[in-house]
PDB file of C-alpha atoms in Angstrom:
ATOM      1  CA  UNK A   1     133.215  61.514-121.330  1.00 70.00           C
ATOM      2  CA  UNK A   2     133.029  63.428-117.975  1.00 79.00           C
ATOM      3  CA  UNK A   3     137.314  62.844-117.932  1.00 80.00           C
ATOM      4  CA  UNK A   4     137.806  64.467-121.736  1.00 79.00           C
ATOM      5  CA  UNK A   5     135.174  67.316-120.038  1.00 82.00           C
ATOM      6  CA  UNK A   6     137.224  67.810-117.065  1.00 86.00           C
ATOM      7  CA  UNK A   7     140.487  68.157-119.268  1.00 83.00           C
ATOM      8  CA  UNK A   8     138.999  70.584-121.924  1.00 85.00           C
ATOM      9  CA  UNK A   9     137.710  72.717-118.385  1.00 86.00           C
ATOM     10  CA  UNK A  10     141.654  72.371-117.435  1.00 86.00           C
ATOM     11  CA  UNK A  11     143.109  73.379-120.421  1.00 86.00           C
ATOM     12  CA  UNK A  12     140.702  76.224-121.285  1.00 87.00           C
ATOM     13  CA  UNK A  13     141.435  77.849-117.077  1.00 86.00           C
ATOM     14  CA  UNK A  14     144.637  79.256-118.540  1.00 86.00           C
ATOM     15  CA  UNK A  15     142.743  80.966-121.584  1.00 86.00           C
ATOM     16  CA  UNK A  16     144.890  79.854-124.546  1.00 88.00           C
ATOM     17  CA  UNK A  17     145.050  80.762-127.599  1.00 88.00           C
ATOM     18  CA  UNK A  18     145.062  77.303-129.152  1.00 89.00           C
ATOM     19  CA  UNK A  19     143.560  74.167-127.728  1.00 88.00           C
ATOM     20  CA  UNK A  20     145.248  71.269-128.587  1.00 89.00           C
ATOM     21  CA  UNK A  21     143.286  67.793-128.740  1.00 86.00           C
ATOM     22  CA  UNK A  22     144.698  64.853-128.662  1.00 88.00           C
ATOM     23  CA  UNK A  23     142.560  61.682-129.729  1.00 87.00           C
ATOM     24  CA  UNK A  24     139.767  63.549-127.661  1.00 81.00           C
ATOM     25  CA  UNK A  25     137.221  61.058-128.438  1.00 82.00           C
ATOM     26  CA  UNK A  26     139.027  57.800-129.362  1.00 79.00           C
ATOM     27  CA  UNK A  27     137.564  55.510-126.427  1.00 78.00           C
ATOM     28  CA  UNK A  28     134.037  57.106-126.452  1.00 80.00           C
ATOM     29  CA  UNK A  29     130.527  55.643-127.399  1.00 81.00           C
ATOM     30  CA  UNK A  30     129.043  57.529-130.430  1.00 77.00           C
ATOM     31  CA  UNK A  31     126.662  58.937-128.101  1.00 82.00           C
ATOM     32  CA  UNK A  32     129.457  60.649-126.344  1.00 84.00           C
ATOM     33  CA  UNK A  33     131.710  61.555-129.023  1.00 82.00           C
ATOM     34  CA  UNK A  34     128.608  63.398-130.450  1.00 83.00           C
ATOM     35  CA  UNK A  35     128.160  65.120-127.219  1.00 86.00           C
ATOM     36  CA  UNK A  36     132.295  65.688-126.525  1.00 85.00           C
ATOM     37  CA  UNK A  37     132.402  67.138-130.312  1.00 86.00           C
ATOM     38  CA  UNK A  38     129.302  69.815-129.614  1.00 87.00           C
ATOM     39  CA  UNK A  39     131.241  70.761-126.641  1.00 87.00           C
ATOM     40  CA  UNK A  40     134.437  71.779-128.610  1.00 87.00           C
ATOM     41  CA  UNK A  41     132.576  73.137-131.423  1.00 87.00           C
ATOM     42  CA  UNK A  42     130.754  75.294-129.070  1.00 89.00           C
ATOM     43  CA  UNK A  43     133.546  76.356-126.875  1.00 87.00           C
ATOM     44  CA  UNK A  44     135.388  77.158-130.438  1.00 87.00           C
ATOM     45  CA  UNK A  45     132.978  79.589-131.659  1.00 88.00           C
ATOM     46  CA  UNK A  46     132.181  81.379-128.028  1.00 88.00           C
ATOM     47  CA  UNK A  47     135.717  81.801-127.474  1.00 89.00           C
ATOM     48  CA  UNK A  48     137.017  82.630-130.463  1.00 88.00           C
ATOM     49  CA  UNK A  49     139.393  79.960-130.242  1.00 89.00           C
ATOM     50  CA  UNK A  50     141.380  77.619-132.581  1.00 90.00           C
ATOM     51  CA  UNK A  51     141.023  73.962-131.950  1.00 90.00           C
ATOM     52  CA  UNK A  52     143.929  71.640-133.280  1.00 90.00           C
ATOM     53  CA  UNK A  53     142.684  67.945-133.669  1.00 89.00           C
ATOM     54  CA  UNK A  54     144.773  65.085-133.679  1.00 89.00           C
ATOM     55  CA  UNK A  55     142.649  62.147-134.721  1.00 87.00           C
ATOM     56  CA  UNK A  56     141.973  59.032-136.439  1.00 83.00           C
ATOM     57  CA  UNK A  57     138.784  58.980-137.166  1.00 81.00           C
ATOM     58  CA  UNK A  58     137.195  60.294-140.001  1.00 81.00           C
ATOM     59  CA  UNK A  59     134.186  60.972-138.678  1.00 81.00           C
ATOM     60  CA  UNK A  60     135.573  64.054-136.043  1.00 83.00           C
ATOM     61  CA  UNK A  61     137.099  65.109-139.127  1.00 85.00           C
ATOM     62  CA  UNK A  62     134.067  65.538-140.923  1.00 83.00           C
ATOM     63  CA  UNK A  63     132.118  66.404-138.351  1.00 81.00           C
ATOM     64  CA  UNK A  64     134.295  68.871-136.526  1.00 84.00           C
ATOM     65  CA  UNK A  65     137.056  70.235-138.859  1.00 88.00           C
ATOM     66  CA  UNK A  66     137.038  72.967-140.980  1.00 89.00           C
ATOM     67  CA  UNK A  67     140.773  72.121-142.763  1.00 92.00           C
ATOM     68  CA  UNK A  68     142.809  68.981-142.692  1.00 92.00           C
ATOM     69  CA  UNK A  69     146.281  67.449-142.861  1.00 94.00           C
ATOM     70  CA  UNK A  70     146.618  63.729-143.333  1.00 93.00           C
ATOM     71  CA  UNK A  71     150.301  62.494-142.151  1.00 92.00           C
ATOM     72  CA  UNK A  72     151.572  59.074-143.182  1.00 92.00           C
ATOM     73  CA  UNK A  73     154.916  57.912-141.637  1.00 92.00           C
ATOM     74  CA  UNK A  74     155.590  61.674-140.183  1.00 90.00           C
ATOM     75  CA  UNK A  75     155.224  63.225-143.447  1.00 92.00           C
ATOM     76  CA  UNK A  76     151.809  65.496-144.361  1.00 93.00           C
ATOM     77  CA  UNK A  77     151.032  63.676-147.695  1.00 94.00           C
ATOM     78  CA  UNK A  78     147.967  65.761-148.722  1.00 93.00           C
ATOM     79  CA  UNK A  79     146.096  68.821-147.068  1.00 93.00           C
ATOM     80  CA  UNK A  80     143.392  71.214-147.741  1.00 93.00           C
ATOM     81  CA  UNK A  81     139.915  72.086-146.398  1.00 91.00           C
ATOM     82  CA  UNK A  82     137.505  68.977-145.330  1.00 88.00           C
ATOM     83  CA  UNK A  83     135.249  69.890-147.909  1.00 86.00           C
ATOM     84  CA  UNK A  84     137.587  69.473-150.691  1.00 86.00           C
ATOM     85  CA  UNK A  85     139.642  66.535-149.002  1.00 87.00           C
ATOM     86  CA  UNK A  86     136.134  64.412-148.949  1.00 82.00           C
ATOM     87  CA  UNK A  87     135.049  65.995-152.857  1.00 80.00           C
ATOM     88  CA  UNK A  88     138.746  64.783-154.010  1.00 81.00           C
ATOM     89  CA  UNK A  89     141.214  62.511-151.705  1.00 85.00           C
ATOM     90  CA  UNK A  90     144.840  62.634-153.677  1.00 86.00           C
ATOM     91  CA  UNK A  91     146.578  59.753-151.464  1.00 88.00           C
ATOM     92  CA  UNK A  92     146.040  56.466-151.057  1.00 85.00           C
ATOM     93  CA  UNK A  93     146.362  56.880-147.041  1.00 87.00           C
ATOM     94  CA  UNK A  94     143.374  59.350-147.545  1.00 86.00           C
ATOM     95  CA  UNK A  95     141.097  57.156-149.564  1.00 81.00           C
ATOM     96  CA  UNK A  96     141.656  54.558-146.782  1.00 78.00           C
ATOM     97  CA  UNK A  97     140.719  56.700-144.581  1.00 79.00           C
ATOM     98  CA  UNK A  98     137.249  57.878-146.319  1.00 77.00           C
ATOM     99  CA  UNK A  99     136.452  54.242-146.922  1.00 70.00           C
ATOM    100  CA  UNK A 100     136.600  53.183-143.430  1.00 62.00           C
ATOM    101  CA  UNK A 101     134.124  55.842-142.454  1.00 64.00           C
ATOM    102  CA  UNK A 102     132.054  52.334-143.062  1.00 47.00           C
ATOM    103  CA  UNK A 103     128.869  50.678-141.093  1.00 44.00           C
ATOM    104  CA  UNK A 104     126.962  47.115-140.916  1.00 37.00           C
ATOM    105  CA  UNK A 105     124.098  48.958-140.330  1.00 43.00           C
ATOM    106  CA  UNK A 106     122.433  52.214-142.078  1.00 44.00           C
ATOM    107  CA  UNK A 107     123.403  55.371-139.648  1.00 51.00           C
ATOM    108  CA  UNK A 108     123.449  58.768-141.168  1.00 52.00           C
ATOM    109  CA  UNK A 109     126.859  59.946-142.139  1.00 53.00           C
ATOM    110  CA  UNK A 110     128.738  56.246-143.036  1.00 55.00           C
ATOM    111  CA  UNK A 111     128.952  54.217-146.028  1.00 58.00           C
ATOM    112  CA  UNK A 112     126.895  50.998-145.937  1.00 64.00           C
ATOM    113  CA  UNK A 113     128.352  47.550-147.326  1.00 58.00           C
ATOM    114  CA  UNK A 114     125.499  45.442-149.083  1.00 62.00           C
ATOM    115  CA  UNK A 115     128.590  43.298-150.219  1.00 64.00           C
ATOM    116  CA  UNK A 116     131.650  41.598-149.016  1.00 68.00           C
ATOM    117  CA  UNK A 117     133.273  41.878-152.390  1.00 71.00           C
ATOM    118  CA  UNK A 118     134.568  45.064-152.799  1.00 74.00           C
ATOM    119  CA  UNK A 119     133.654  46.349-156.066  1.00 80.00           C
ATOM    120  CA  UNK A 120     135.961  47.801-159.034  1.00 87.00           C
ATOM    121  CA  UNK A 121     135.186  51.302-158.665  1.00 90.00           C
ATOM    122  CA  UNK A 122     134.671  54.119-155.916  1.00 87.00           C
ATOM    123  CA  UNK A 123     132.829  56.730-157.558  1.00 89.00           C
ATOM    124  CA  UNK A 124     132.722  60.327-155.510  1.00 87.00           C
ATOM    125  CA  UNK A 125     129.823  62.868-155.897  1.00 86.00           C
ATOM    126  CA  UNK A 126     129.471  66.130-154.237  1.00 82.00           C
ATOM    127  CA  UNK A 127     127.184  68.646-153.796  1.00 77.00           C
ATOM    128  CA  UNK A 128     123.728  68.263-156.143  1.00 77.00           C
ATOM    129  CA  UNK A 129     125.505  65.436-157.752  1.00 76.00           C
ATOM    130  CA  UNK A 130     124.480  63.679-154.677  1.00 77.00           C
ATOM    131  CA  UNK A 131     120.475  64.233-155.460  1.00 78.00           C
ATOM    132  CA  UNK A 132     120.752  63.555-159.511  1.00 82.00           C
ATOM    133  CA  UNK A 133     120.273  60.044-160.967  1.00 86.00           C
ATOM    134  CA  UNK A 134     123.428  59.912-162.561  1.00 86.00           C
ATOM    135  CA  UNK A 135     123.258  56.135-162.576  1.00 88.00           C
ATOM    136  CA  UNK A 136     120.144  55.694-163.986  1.00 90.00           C
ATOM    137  CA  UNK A 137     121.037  57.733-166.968  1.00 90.00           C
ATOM    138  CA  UNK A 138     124.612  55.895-167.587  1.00 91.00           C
ATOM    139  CA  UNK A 139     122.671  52.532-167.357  1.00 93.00           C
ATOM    140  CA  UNK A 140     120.283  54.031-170.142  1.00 93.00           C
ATOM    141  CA  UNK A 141     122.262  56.071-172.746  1.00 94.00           C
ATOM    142  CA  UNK A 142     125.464  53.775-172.362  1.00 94.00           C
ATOM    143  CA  UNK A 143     124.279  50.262-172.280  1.00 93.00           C
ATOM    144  CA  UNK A 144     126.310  49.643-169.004  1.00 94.00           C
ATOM    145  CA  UNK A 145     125.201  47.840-166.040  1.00 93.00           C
ATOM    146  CA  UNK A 146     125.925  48.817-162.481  1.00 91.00           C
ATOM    147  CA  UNK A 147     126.679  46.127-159.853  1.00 90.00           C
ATOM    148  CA  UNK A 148     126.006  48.449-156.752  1.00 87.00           C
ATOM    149  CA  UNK A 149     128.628  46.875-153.052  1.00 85.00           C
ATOM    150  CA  UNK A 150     127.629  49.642-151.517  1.00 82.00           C
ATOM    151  CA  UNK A 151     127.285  53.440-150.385  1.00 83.00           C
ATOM    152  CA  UNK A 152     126.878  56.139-148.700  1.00 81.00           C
ATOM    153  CA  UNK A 153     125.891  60.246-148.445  1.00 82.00           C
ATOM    154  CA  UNK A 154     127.923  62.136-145.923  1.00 79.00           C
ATOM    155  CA  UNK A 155     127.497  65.944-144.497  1.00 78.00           C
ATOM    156  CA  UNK A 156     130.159  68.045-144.550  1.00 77.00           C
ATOM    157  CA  UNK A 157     129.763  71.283-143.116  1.00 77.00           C
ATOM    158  CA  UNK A 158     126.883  72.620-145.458  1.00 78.00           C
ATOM    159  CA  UNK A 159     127.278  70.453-148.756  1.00 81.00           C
ATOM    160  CA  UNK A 160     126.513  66.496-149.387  1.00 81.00           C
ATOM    161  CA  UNK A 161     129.589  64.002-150.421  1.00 83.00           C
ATOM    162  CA  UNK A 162     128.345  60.904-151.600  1.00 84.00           C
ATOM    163  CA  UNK A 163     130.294  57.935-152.442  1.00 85.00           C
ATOM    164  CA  UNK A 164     129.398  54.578-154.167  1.00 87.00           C
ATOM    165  CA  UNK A 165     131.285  51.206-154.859  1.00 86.00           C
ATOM    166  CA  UNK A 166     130.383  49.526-157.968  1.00 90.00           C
ATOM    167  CA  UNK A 167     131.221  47.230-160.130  1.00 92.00           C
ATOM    168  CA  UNK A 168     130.253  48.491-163.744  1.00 93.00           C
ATOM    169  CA  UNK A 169     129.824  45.710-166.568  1.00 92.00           C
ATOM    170  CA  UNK A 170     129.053  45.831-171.012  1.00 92.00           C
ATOM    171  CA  UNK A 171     131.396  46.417-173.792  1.00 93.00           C
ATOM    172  CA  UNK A 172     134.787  47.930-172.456  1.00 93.00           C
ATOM    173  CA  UNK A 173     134.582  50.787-174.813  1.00 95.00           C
ATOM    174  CA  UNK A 174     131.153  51.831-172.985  1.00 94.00           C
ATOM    175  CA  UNK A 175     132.355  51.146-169.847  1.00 93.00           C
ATOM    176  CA  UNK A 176     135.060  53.608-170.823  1.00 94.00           C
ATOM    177  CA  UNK A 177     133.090  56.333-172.222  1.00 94.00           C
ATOM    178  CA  UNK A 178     130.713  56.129-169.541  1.00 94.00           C
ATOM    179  CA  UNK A 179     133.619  56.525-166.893  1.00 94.00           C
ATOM    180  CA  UNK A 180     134.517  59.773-168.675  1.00 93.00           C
ATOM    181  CA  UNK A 181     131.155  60.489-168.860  1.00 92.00           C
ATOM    182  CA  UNK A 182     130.813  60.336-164.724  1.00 91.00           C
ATOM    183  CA  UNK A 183     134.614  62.514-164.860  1.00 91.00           C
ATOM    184  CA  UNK A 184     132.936  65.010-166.885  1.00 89.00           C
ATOM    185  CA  UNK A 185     130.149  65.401-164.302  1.00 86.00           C
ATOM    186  CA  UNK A 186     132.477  66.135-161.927  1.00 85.00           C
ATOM    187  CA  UNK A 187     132.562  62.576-160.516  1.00 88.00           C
ATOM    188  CA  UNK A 188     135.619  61.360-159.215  1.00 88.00           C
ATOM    189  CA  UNK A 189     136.254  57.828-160.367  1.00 90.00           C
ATOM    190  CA  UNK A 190     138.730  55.582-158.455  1.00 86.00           C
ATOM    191  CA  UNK A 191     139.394  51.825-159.912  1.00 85.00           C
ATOM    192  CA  UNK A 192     140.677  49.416-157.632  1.00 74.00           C
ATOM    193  CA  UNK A 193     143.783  47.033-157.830  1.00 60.00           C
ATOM    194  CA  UNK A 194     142.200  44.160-158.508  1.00 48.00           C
TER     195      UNK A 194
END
């Protein structure tokens, strides 16, 4: 940590206009990435400052961005602000991307596995879709059961993003209507390849 603190200190002596970063945190501990993060977002704000972030992780995305461009093979194949890149991922690259923000064990801000299968569907909730029991009430007024793999709820900026793999069982026309039940709710639904 004390290196990436010594080359932001460098970089900021010649007061640019734009500081680039360049996998800034990519062999850090958690603990330090945390701290490394604060420092740009700080530094950002006091000096007014524009902060480009090159980056594989997810997580300095969320935690650190305020817009986004995801490249595959040297060509931007979706970008908008973080906030509506987490509430609706277009490419396939992207959704990889959000489901690797994954953990073995339950730490704020990651998506916890209960199950090595991966489930049928990814279903995406934002804001107080996050805090309503959506599930609950698809289970009772569709006749649909809900294998739950696992889950998550994520902070972004000011606003929760929740996301849940599932597998969802009954009749097929249920299952159906209470997919576009969950897509009228603002839900995005994603079904896996399987």
């Amino acid at each position: 940590g004390q290196k990436q603190r010594v080359a932001i200190a460098r970089a900021l002596a010649c007061e640019p206009d734009i500081l680039f970063c360049d996998e800034a945190t990519s062999a850090l501990d958690p603990q330090t990435t945390r701290s490394i993060l604060g420092l740009i977002k700080d530094i950002q704000k006091k000096m007014n400052l524009t902060v480009l972030m090159i980056t594989h992780q997810m997580e300095v995305v969320r935690d650190c961005c305020d817009y986004v461009a995801v490249l595959n093979n040297g060509s931007i194949v979706e970008q908008d602000t973080v906030k509506n890149i987490f509430r609706n991922p277009r490419s396939e690259i992207t959704k990889d991307f959000l489901m690797h923000l994954v953990s073995t064990e339950a730490e704020p801000d990651s998506i916890f596995y209960w199950s090595k299968i991966p489930g049928r569907y990814v279903l995406r909730f934002a804001g107080e879709c996050t805090d309503s029991p959506v599930i609950s009430k698809l289970v009772r007024d569709y006749n649909v059961e809900f294998n739950i793999r696992g889950g998550g709820v994520q902070t972004v900026g000011d606003e929760n993003f929740g996301t849940l793999v599932c597998d969802i069982s009954g009749n097929p026309e249920k299952i159906t209507a209470a997919l576009d039940e969950l897509r009228r709710n603002n839900i995005m639904v994603t079904e896996a390849d399987l």
